[in-house]
Amino acid sequence: MDDVPIESGLVLASILFILGMIGVLTRRNIIFMLISVEIMLNAAGLAFIVAGAKWAQADGQVMFIFILTMAAAEVSVGLALILQIYHQLKTLDSDAASKMNG
């Protein structure tokens, strides 16, 4: 079985990261922004796995497990904040949330 070249994996990771960054910068809905951040985290994890596979070490998989743990914590805190923002403002628009005082 042929191995996938490292360049292909890194190109895919960079494309995913750029798509996630574009999603964060262009979307106004907080949930879509959270999804875009998750795409960026997964792209970083993919880059770690590809690099770890290139040098035949398990460091990439260990870092990916750390990234998954961090993403789970980020989602739980992010969704709690989103629920509070929606409860207060009745909208998920990030422009409305940026005008909050207090």
PDB file of N, CA and C in Angstrom:
ATOM      1  N   MET A   1       0.846  -1.182   0.000  1.00  0.00           N
ATOM      2  CA  MET A   1       0.000   0.000   0.000  1.00  0.00           C
ATOM      3  C   MET A   1       0.885   1.237   0.000  1.00  0.00           C
ATOM      4  N   ASP A   2       0.559   2.162  -0.854  1.00  0.00           N
ATOM      5  CA  ASP A   2       1.348   3.388  -0.962  1.00  0.00           C
ATOM      6  C   ASP A   2       0.994   4.347   0.162  1.00  0.00           C
ATOM      7  N   ASP A   3       2.008   5.036   0.650  1.00  0.00           N
ATOM      8  CA  ASP A   3       1.791   6.053   1.674  1.00  0.00           C
ATOM      9  C   ASP A   3       1.373   7.362   1.028  1.00  0.00           C
ATOM     10  N   VAL A   4       0.573   8.096   1.751  1.00  0.00           N
ATOM     11  CA  VAL A   4       0.165   9.422   1.286  1.00  0.00           C
ATOM     12  C   VAL A   4       1.327  10.377   1.532  1.00  0.00           C
ATOM     13  N   PRO A   5       1.716  11.166   0.542  1.00  0.00           N
ATOM     14  CA  PRO A   5       2.836  12.097   0.744  1.00  0.00           C
ATOM     15  C   PRO A   5       2.509  13.145   1.809  1.00  0.00           C
ATOM     16  N   ILE A   6       3.526  13.580   2.507  1.00  0.00           N
ATOM     17  CA  ILE A   6       3.341  14.561   3.579  1.00  0.00           C
ATOM     18  C   ILE A   6       2.814  15.881   3.022  1.00  0.00           C
ATOM     19  N   GLU A   7       3.186  16.190   1.798  1.00  0.00           N
ATOM     20  CA  GLU A   7       2.730  17.445   1.206  1.00  0.00           C
ATOM     21  C   GLU A   7       1.216  17.468   1.047  1.00  0.00           C
ATOM     22  N   SER A   8       0.639  16.331   0.654  1.00  0.00           N
ATOM     23  CA  SER A   8      -0.817  16.276   0.473  1.00  0.00           C
ATOM     24  C   SER A   8      -1.547  16.480   1.789  1.00  0.00           C
ATOM     25  N   GLY A   9      -1.050  15.852   2.850  1.00  0.00           N
ATOM     26  CA  GLY A   9      -1.674  16.017   4.155  1.00  0.00           C
ATOM     27  C   GLY A   9      -1.567  17.436   4.675  1.00  0.00           C
ATOM     28  N   LEU A  10      -0.407  18.043   4.474  1.00  0.00           N
ATOM     29  CA  LEU A  10      -0.223  19.418   4.948  1.00  0.00           C
ATOM     30  C   LEU A  10      -1.018  20.415   4.110  1.00  0.00           C
ATOM     31  N   VAL A  11      -1.165  20.150   2.827  1.00  0.00           N
ATOM     32  CA  VAL A  11      -1.989  21.020   1.977  1.00  0.00           C
ATOM     33  C   VAL A  11      -3.452  20.935   2.414  1.00  0.00           C
ATOM     34  N   LEU A  12      -3.927  19.711   2.692  1.00  0.00           N
ATOM     35  CA  LEU A  12      -5.295  19.554   3.171  1.00  0.00           C
ATOM     36  C   LEU A  12      -5.486  20.260   4.510  1.00  0.00           C
ATOM     37  N   ALA A  13      -4.523  20.130   5.409  1.00  0.00           N
ATOM     38  CA  ALA A  13      -4.621  20.800   6.710  1.00  0.00           C
ATOM     39  C   ALA A  13      -4.625  22.313   6.548  1.00  0.00           C
ATOM     40  N   SER A  14      -3.806  22.834   5.655  1.00  0.00           N
ATOM     41  CA  SER A  14      -3.778  24.287   5.464  1.00  0.00           C
ATOM     42  C   SER A  14      -5.062  24.789   4.808  1.00  0.00           C
ATOM     43  N   ILE A  15      -5.625  24.020   3.888  1.00  0.00           N
ATOM     44  CA  ILE A  15      -6.895  24.419   3.277  1.00  0.00           C
ATOM     45  C   ILE A  15      -7.998  24.446   4.322  1.00  0.00           C
ATOM     46  N   LEU A  16      -8.050  23.413   5.162  1.00  0.00           N
ATOM     47  CA  LEU A  16      -9.058  23.389   6.224  1.00  0.00           C
ATOM     48  C   LEU A  16      -8.870  24.552   7.190  1.00  0.00           C
ATOM     49  N   PHE A  17      -7.621  24.849   7.544  1.00  0.00           N
ATOM     50  CA  PHE A  17      -7.359  25.946   8.462  1.00  0.00           C
ATOM     51  C   PHE A  17      -7.785  27.281   7.856  1.00  0.00           C
ATOM     52  N   ILE A  18      -7.490  27.484   6.583  1.00  0.00           N
ATOM     53  CA  ILE A  18      -7.862  28.732   5.914  1.00  0.00           C
ATOM     54  C   ILE A  18      -9.382  28.850   5.815  1.00  0.00           C
ATOM     55  N   LEU A  19     -10.073  27.739   5.512  1.00  0.00           N
ATOM     56  CA  LEU A  19     -11.537  27.779   5.461  1.00  0.00           C
ATOM     57  C   LEU A  19     -12.120  28.113   6.827  1.00  0.00           C
ATOM     58  N   GLY A  20     -11.543  27.554   7.879  1.00  0.00           N
ATOM     59  CA  GLY A  20     -12.007  27.887   9.220  1.00  0.00           C
ATOM     60  C   GLY A  20     -11.762  29.338   9.569  1.00  0.00           C
ATOM     61  N   MET A  21     -10.596  29.861   9.176  1.00  0.00           N
ATOM     62  CA  MET A  21     -10.282  31.261   9.460  1.00  0.00           C
ATOM     63  C   MET A  21     -11.209  32.197   8.688  1.00  0.00           C
ATOM     64  N   ILE A  22     -11.500  31.850   7.453  1.00  0.00           N
ATOM     65  CA  ILE A  22     -12.440  32.656   6.669  1.00  0.00           C
ATOM     66  C   ILE A  22     -13.825  32.630   7.319  1.00  0.00           C
ATOM     67  N   GLY A  23     -14.225  31.455   7.824  1.00  0.00           N
ATOM     68  CA  GLY A  23     -15.511  31.348   8.497  1.00  0.00           C
ATOM     69  C   GLY A  23     -15.586  32.201   9.753  1.00  0.00           C
ATOM     70  N   VAL A  24     -14.499  32.251  10.520  1.00  0.00           N
ATOM     71  CA  VAL A  24     -14.491  33.085  11.732  1.00  0.00           C
ATOM     72  C   VAL A  24     -14.548  34.559  11.365  1.00  0.00           C
ATOM     73  N   LEU A  25     -13.834  34.946  10.332  1.00  0.00           N
ATOM     74  CA  LEU A  25     -13.751  36.365   9.982  1.00  0.00           C
ATOM     75  C   LEU A  25     -14.987  36.888   9.263  1.00  0.00           C
ATOM     76  N   THR A  26     -15.716  36.029   8.556  1.00  0.00           N
ATOM     77  CA  THR A  26     -16.831  36.526   7.748  1.00  0.00           C
ATOM     78  C   THR A  26     -18.197  36.303   8.392  1.00  0.00           C
ATOM     79  N   ARG A  27     -18.342  35.303   9.213  1.00  0.00           N
ATOM     80  CA  ARG A  27     -19.652  35.005   9.796  1.00  0.00           C
ATOM     81  C   ARG A  27     -19.958  35.924  10.960  1.00  0.00           C
ATOM     82  N   ARG A  28     -21.213  36.216  11.167  1.00  0.00           N
ATOM     83  CA  ARG A  28     -21.654  37.028  12.288  1.00  0.00           C
ATOM     84  C   ARG A  28     -22.380  36.176  13.329  1.00  0.00           C
ATOM     85  N   ASN A  29     -22.808  34.972  12.959  1.00  0.00           N
ATOM     86  CA  ASN A  29     -23.503  34.091  13.876  1.00  0.00           C
ATOM     87  C   ASN A  29     -22.473  33.406  14.771  1.00  0.00           C
ATOM     88  N   ILE A  30     -22.691  33.451  16.072  1.00  0.00           N
ATOM     89  CA  ILE A  30     -21.705  32.933  17.018  1.00  0.00           C
ATOM     90  C   ILE A  30     -21.552  31.420  16.887  1.00  0.00           C
ATOM     91  N   ILE A  31     -22.614  30.706  16.582  1.00  0.00           N
ATOM     92  CA  ILE A  31     -22.519  29.247  16.448  1.00  0.00           C
ATOM     93  C   ILE A  31     -21.663  28.881  15.240  1.00  0.00           C
ATOM     94  N   PHE A  32     -21.828  29.586  14.129  1.00  0.00           N
ATOM     95  CA  PHE A  32     -20.991  29.318  12.959  1.00  0.00           C
ATOM     96  C   PHE A  32     -19.531  29.670  13.235  1.00  0.00           C
ATOM     97  N   MET A  33     -19.307  30.682  14.035  1.00  0.00           N
ATOM     98  CA  MET A  33     -17.937  31.027  14.411  1.00  0.00           C
ATOM     99  C   MET A  33     -17.321  29.922  15.265  1.00  0.00           C
ATOM    100  N   LEU A  34     -18.100  29.335  16.153  1.00  0.00           N
ATOM    101  CA  LEU A  34     -17.622  28.237  16.983  1.00  0.00           C
ATOM    102  C   LEU A  34     -17.305  27.012  16.126  1.00  0.00           C
ATOM    103  N   ILE A  35     -18.134  26.729  15.148  1.00  0.00           N
ATOM    104  CA  ILE A  35     -17.878  25.616  14.233  1.00  0.00           C
ATOM    105  C   ILE A  35     -16.598  25.868  13.427  1.00  0.00           C
ATOM    106  N   SER A  36     -16.383  27.108  13.020  1.00  0.00           N
ATOM    107  CA  SER A  36     -15.173  27.442  12.262  1.00  0.00           C
ATOM    108  C   SER A  36     -13.921  27.270  13.115  1.00  0.00           C
ATOM    109  N   VAL A  37     -14.007  27.602  14.388  1.00  0.00           N
ATOM    110  CA  VAL A  37     -12.869  27.384  15.287  1.00  0.00           C
ATOM    111  C   VAL A  37     -12.593  25.894  15.433  1.00  0.00           C
ATOM    112  N   GLU A  38     -13.635  25.084  15.474  1.00  0.00           N
ATOM    113  CA  GLU A  38     -13.455  23.634  15.549  1.00  0.00           C
ATOM    114  C   GLU A  38     -12.772  23.105  14.292  1.00  0.00           C
ATOM    115  N   ILE A  39     -13.127  23.643  13.137  1.00  0.00           N
ATOM    116  CA  ILE A  39     -12.470  23.233  11.896  1.00  0.00           C
ATOM    117  C   ILE A  39     -10.994  23.595  11.939  1.00  0.00           C
ATOM    118  N   MET A  40     -10.675  24.760  12.470  1.00  0.00           N
ATOM    119  CA  MET A  40      -9.275  25.166  12.584  1.00  0.00           C
ATOM    120  C   MET A  40      -8.502  24.249  13.530  1.00  0.00           C
ATOM    121  N   LEU A  41      -9.118  23.863  14.646  1.00  0.00           N
ATOM    122  CA  LEU A  41      -8.454  22.949  15.578  1.00  0.00           C
ATOM    123  C   LEU A  41      -8.227  21.580  14.951  1.00  0.00           C
ATOM    124  N   ASN A  42      -9.204  21.096  14.203  1.00  0.00           N
ATOM    125  CA  ASN A  42      -9.027  19.808  13.528  1.00  0.00           C
ATOM    126  C   ASN A  42      -7.955  19.866  12.456  1.00  0.00           C
ATOM    127  N   ALA A  43      -7.830  20.998  11.784  1.00  0.00           N
ATOM    128  CA  ALA A  43      -6.772  21.161  10.786  1.00  0.00           C
ATOM    129  C   ALA A  43      -5.400  21.116  11.448  1.00  0.00           C
ATOM    130  N   ALA A  44      -5.269  21.759  12.606  1.00  0.00           N
ATOM    131  CA  ALA A  44      -4.004  21.706  13.329  1.00  0.00           C
ATOM    132  C   ALA A  44      -3.701  20.282  13.782  1.00  0.00           C
ATOM    133  N   GLY A  45      -4.720  19.558  14.239  1.00  0.00           N
ATOM    134  CA  GLY A  45      -4.530  18.168  14.636  1.00  0.00           C
ATOM    135  C   GLY A  45      -4.112  17.296  13.470  1.00  0.00           C
ATOM    136  N   LEU A  46      -4.697  17.532  12.295  1.00  0.00           N
ATOM    137  CA  LEU A  46      -4.308  16.780  11.106  1.00  0.00           C
ATOM    138  C   LEU A  46      -2.851  17.038  10.748  1.00  0.00           C
ATOM    139  N   ALA A  47      -2.421  18.273  10.876  1.00  0.00           N
ATOM    140  CA  ALA A  47      -1.019  18.595  10.583  1.00  0.00           C
ATOM    141  C   ALA A  47      -0.085  17.865  11.561  1.00  0.00           C
ATOM    142  N   PHE A  48      -0.464  17.789  12.829  1.00  0.00           N
ATOM    143  CA  PHE A  48       0.350  17.058  13.799  1.00  0.00           C
ATOM    144  C   PHE A  48       0.417  15.571  13.460  1.00  0.00           C
ATOM    145  N   ILE A  49      -0.712  14.994  13.064  1.00  0.00           N
ATOM    146  CA  ILE A  49      -0.723  13.573  12.737  1.00  0.00           C
ATOM    147  C   ILE A  49       0.114  13.285  11.500  1.00  0.00           C
ATOM    148  N   VAL A  50       0.022  14.124  10.495  1.00  0.00           N
ATOM    149  CA  VAL A  50       0.815  13.934   9.272  1.00  0.00           C
ATOM    150  C   VAL A  50       2.305  14.047   9.587  1.00  0.00           C
ATOM    151  N   ALA A  51       2.664  15.035  10.401  1.00  0.00           N
ATOM    152  CA  ALA A  51       4.083  15.187  10.752  1.00  0.00           C
ATOM    153  C   ALA A  51       4.566  14.016  11.595  1.00  0.00           C
ATOM    154  N   GLY A  52       3.744  13.537  12.507  1.00  0.00           N
ATOM    155  CA  GLY A  52       4.134  12.385  13.311  1.00  0.00           C
ATOM    156  C   GLY A  52       4.283  11.127  12.470  1.00  0.00           C
ATOM    157  N   ALA A  53       3.424  10.967  11.460  1.00  0.00           N
ATOM    158  CA  ALA A  53       3.528   9.814  10.574  1.00  0.00           C
ATOM    159  C   ALA A  53       4.776   9.904   9.699  1.00  0.00           C
ATOM    160  N   LYS A  54       5.178  11.099   9.349  1.00  0.00           N
ATOM    161  CA  LYS A  54       6.368  11.277   8.510  1.00  0.00           C
ATOM    162  C   LYS A  54       7.611  10.778   9.235  1.00  0.00           C
ATOM    163  N   TRP A  55       7.723  11.104  10.534  1.00  0.00           N
ATOM    164  CA  TRP A  55       8.906  10.723  11.289  1.00  0.00           C
ATOM    165  C   TRP A  55       8.692   9.459  12.116  1.00  0.00           C
ATOM    166  N   ALA A  56       7.555   8.770  11.907  1.00  0.00           N
ATOM    167  CA  ALA A  56       7.236   7.506  12.556  1.00  0.00           C
ATOM    168  C   ALA A  56       7.323   7.604  14.074  1.00  0.00           C
ATOM    169  N   GLN A  57       6.744   8.675  14.609  1.00  0.00           N
ATOM    170  CA  GLN A  57       6.689   8.861  16.054  1.00  0.00           C
ATOM    171  C   GLN A  57       5.247   9.112  16.470  1.00  0.00           C
ATOM    172  N   ALA A  58       4.962   8.794  17.722  1.00  0.00           N
ATOM    173  CA  ALA A  58       3.589   8.928  18.215  1.00  0.00           C
ATOM    174  C   ALA A  58       3.289  10.321  18.750  1.00  0.00           C
ATOM    175  N   ASP A  59       4.209  11.255  18.615  1.00  0.00           N
ATOM    176  CA  ASP A  59       3.994  12.601  19.147  1.00  0.00           C
ATOM    177  C   ASP A  59       2.805  13.296  18.490  1.00  0.00           C
ATOM    178  N   GLY A  60       2.593  13.060  17.213  1.00  0.00           N
ATOM    179  CA  GLY A  60       1.466  13.685  16.516  1.00  0.00           C
ATOM    180  C   GLY A  60       0.135  13.213  17.055  1.00  0.00           C
ATOM    181  N   GLN A  61       0.019  11.905  17.334  1.00  0.00           N
ATOM    182  CA  GLN A  61      -1.216  11.383  17.888  1.00  0.00           C
ATOM    183  C   GLN A  61      -1.459  11.895  19.300  1.00  0.00           C
ATOM    184  N   VAL A  62      -0.393  12.028  20.095  1.00  0.00           N
ATOM    185  CA  VAL A  62      -0.530  12.560  21.450  1.00  0.00           C
ATOM    186  C   VAL A  62      -1.009  14.007  21.406  1.00  0.00           C
ATOM    187  N   MET A  63      -0.447  14.797  20.518  1.00  0.00           N
ATOM    188  CA  MET A  63      -0.882  16.187  20.396  1.00  0.00           C
ATOM    189  C   MET A  63      -2.319  16.270  19.895  1.00  0.00           C
ATOM    190  N   PHE A  64      -2.724  15.347  19.018  1.00  0.00           N
ATOM    191  CA  PHE A  64      -4.099  15.358  18.531  1.00  0.00           C
ATOM    192  C   PHE A  64      -5.075  15.038  19.658  1.00  0.00           C
ATOM    193  N   ILE A  65      -4.718  14.111  20.537  1.00  0.00           N
ATOM    194  CA  ILE A  65      -5.570  13.820  21.692  1.00  0.00           C
ATOM    195  C   ILE A  65      -5.679  15.053  22.578  1.00  0.00           C
ATOM    196  N   PHE A  66      -4.574  15.778  22.759  1.00  0.00           N
ATOM    197  CA  PHE A  66      -4.621  17.022  23.526  1.00  0.00           C
ATOM    198  C   PHE A  66      -5.524  18.046  22.846  1.00  0.00           C
ATOM    199  N   ILE A  67      -5.447  18.147  21.536  1.00  0.00           N
ATOM    200  CA  ILE A  67      -6.289  19.092  20.792  1.00  0.00           C
ATOM    201  C   ILE A  67      -7.763  18.705  20.921  1.00  0.00           C
ATOM    202  N   LEU A  68      -8.079  17.406  20.861  1.00  0.00           N
ATOM    203  CA  LEU A  68      -9.461  16.974  21.032  1.00  0.00           C
ATOM    204  C   LEU A  68      -9.980  17.316  22.424  1.00  0.00           C
ATOM    205  N   THR A  69      -9.140  17.139  23.438  1.00  0.00           N
ATOM    206  CA  THR A  69      -9.539  17.482  24.799  1.00  0.00           C
ATOM    207  C   THR A  69      -9.790  18.976  24.928  1.00  0.00           C
ATOM    208  N   MET A  70      -8.891  19.762  24.359  1.00  0.00           N
ATOM    209  CA  MET A  70      -9.048  21.216  24.401  1.00  0.00           C
ATOM    210  C   MET A  70     -10.297  21.651  23.632  1.00  0.00           C
ATOM    211  N   ALA A  71     -10.579  21.004  22.510  1.00  0.00           N
ATOM    212  CA  ALA A  71     -11.763  21.350  21.722  1.00  0.00           C
ATOM    213  C   ALA A  71     -13.047  21.017  22.482  1.00  0.00           C
ATOM    214  N   ALA A  72     -13.050  19.907  23.210  1.00  0.00           N
ATOM    215  CA  ALA A  72     -14.231  19.553  23.995  1.00  0.00           C
ATOM    216  C   ALA A  72     -14.481  20.576  25.099  1.00  0.00           C
ATOM    217  N   ALA A  73     -13.423  21.014  25.748  1.00  0.00           N
ATOM    218  CA  ALA A  73     -13.575  22.039  26.788  1.00  0.00           C
ATOM    219  C   ALA A  73     -14.038  23.359  26.178  1.00  0.00           C
ATOM    220  N   GLU A  74     -13.490  23.685  25.021  1.00  0.00           N
ATOM    221  CA  GLU A  74     -13.869  24.935  24.350  1.00  0.00           C
ATOM    222  C   GLU A  74     -15.337  24.915  23.934  1.00  0.00           C
ATOM    223  N   VAL A  75     -15.810  23.782  23.467  1.00  0.00           N
ATOM    224  CA  VAL A  75     -17.205  23.680  23.053  1.00  0.00           C
ATOM    225  C   VAL A  75     -18.128  23.800  24.252  1.00  0.00           C
ATOM    226  N   SER A  76     -17.790  23.158  25.351  1.00  0.00           N
ATOM    227  CA  SER A  76     -18.682  23.227  26.513  1.00  0.00           C
ATOM    228  C   SER A  76     -18.762  24.647  27.067  1.00  0.00           C
ATOM    229  N   VAL A  77     -17.633  25.324  27.170  1.00  0.00           N
ATOM    230  CA  VAL A  77     -17.650  26.704  27.653  1.00  0.00           C
ATOM    231  C   VAL A  77     -18.303  27.624  26.621  1.00  0.00           C
ATOM    232  N   GLY A  78     -17.990  27.409  25.358  1.00  0.00           N
ATOM    233  CA  GLY A  78     -18.560  28.241  24.299  1.00  0.00           C
ATOM    234  C   GLY A  78     -20.063  28.118  24.204  1.00  0.00           C
ATOM    235  N   LEU A  79     -20.585  26.901  24.302  1.00  0.00           N
ATOM    236  CA  LEU A  79     -22.034  26.741  24.234  1.00  0.00           C
ATOM    237  C   LEU A  79     -22.720  27.338  25.454  1.00  0.00           C
ATOM    238  N   ALA A  80     -22.092  27.250  26.616  1.00  0.00           N
ATOM    239  CA  ALA A  80     -22.672  27.890  27.798  1.00  0.00           C
ATOM    240  C   ALA A  80     -22.731  29.402  27.617  1.00  0.00           C
ATOM    241  N   LEU A  81     -21.677  29.984  27.075  1.00  0.00           N
ATOM    242  CA  LEU A  81     -21.675  31.426  26.807  1.00  0.00           C
ATOM    243  C   LEU A  81     -22.709  31.804  25.756  1.00  0.00           C
ATOM    244  N   ILE A  82     -22.839  30.975  24.733  1.00  0.00           N
ATOM    245  CA  ILE A  82     -23.815  31.246  23.674  1.00  0.00           C
ATOM    246  C   ILE A  82     -25.234  31.219  24.242  1.00  0.00           C
ATOM    247  N   LEU A  83     -25.517  30.253  25.105  1.00  0.00           N
ATOM    248  CA  LEU A  83     -26.844  30.194  25.720  1.00  0.00           C
ATOM    249  C   LEU A  83     -27.117  31.435  26.569  1.00  0.00           C
ATOM    250  N   GLN A  84     -26.128  31.902  27.310  1.00  0.00           N
ATOM    251  CA  GLN A  84     -26.315  33.106  28.113  1.00  0.00           C
ATOM    252  C   GLN A  84     -26.510  34.350  27.247  1.00  0.00           C
ATOM    253  N   ILE A  85     -25.732  34.451  26.164  1.00  0.00           N
ATOM    254  CA  ILE A  85     -25.884  35.590  25.255  1.00  0.00           C
ATOM    255  C   ILE A  85     -27.266  35.572  24.614  1.00  0.00           C
ATOM    256  N   TYR A  86     -27.719  34.388  24.204  1.00  0.00           N
ATOM    257  CA  TYR A  86     -29.050  34.308  23.603  1.00  0.00           C
ATOM    258  C   TYR A  86     -30.135  34.635  24.622  1.00  0.00           C
ATOM    259  N   HIS A  87     -29.943  34.206  25.851  1.00  0.00           N
ATOM    260  CA  HIS A  87     -30.925  34.497  26.898  1.00  0.00           C
ATOM    261  C   HIS A  87     -31.007  36.000  27.174  1.00  0.00           C
ATOM    262  N   GLN A  88     -29.870  36.690  27.139  1.00  0.00           N
ATOM    263  CA  GLN A  88     -29.843  38.122  27.418  1.00  0.00           C
ATOM    264  C   GLN A  88     -30.287  38.963  26.225  1.00  0.00           C
ATOM    265  N   LEU A  89     -29.812  38.637  25.035  1.00  0.00           N
ATOM    266  CA  LEU A  89     -30.009  39.507  23.873  1.00  0.00           C
ATOM    267  C   LEU A  89     -31.048  39.013  22.875  1.00  0.00           C
ATOM    268  N   LYS A  90     -31.473  37.765  22.966  1.00  0.00           N
ATOM    269  CA  LYS A  90     -32.431  37.154  22.030  1.00  0.00           C
ATOM    270  C   LYS A  90     -31.914  37.154  20.597  1.00  0.00           C
ATOM    271  N   THR A  91     -30.590  37.135  20.433  1.00  0.00           N
ATOM    272  CA  THR A  91     -29.974  37.035  19.120  1.00  0.00           C
ATOM    273  C   THR A  91     -28.616  36.358  19.272  1.00  0.00           C
ATOM    274  N   LEU A  92     -28.131  35.776  18.177  1.00  0.00           N
ATOM    275  CA  LEU A  92     -26.803  35.171  18.173  1.00  0.00           C
ATOM    276  C   LEU A  92     -25.842  35.955  17.286  1.00  0.00           C
ATOM    277  N   ASP A  93     -26.172  37.200  17.010  1.00  0.00           N
ATOM    278  CA  ASP A  93     -25.331  38.061  16.193  1.00  0.00           C
ATOM    279  C   ASP A  93     -24.157  38.560  17.029  1.00  0.00           C
ATOM    280  N   SER A  94     -22.955  38.386  16.528  1.00  0.00           N
ATOM    281  CA  SER A  94     -21.780  38.796  17.301  1.00  0.00           C
ATOM    282  C   SER A  94     -21.661  40.312  17.404  1.00  0.00           C
ATOM    283  N   ASP A  95     -22.237  41.054  16.468  1.00  0.00           N
ATOM    284  CA  ASP A  95     -22.208  42.526  16.574  1.00  0.00           C
ATOM    285  C   ASP A  95     -23.043  42.999  17.752  1.00  0.00           C
ATOM    286  N   ALA A  96     -24.174  42.347  17.986  1.00  0.00           N
ATOM    287  CA  ALA A  96     -25.002  42.715  19.118  1.00  0.00           C
ATOM    288  C   ALA A  96     -24.319  42.348  20.433  1.00  0.00           C
ATOM    289  N   ALA A  97     -23.601  41.254  20.456  1.00  0.00           N
ATOM    290  CA  ALA A  97     -22.907  40.840  21.669  1.00  0.00           C
ATOM    291  C   ALA A  97     -21.713  41.742  21.961  1.00  0.00           C
ATOM    292  N   SER A  98     -21.107  42.336  20.949  1.00  0.00           N
ATOM    293  CA  SER A  98     -19.954  43.203  21.173  1.00  0.00           C
ATOM    294  C   SER A  98     -20.365  44.560  21.748  1.00  0.00           C
ATOM    295  N   LYS A  99     -21.647  44.893  21.685  1.00  0.00           N
ATOM    296  CA  LYS A  99     -22.126  46.158  22.214  1.00  0.00           C
ATOM    297  C   LYS A  99     -22.570  46.066  23.662  1.00  0.00           C
ATOM    298  N   MET A 100     -22.374  44.903  24.290  1.00  0.00           N
ATOM    299  CA  MET A 100     -22.780  44.729  25.683  1.00  0.00           C
ATOM    300  C   MET A 100     -21.887  45.569  26.593  1.00  0.00           C
ATOM    301  N   ASN A 101     -22.474  46.146  27.599  1.00  0.00           N
ATOM    302  CA  ASN A 101     -21.741  46.926  28.599  1.00  0.00           C
ATOM    303  C   ASN A 101     -21.899  46.231  29.938  1.00  0.00           C
ATOM    304  N   GLY A 102     -20.872  46.383  30.794  1.00  0.00           N
ATOM    305  CA  GLY A 102     -21.035  45.827  32.112  1.00  0.00           C
ATOM    306  C   GLY A 102     -19.870  45.146  32.663  1.00  0.00           C
TER     307      GLY A 102
END
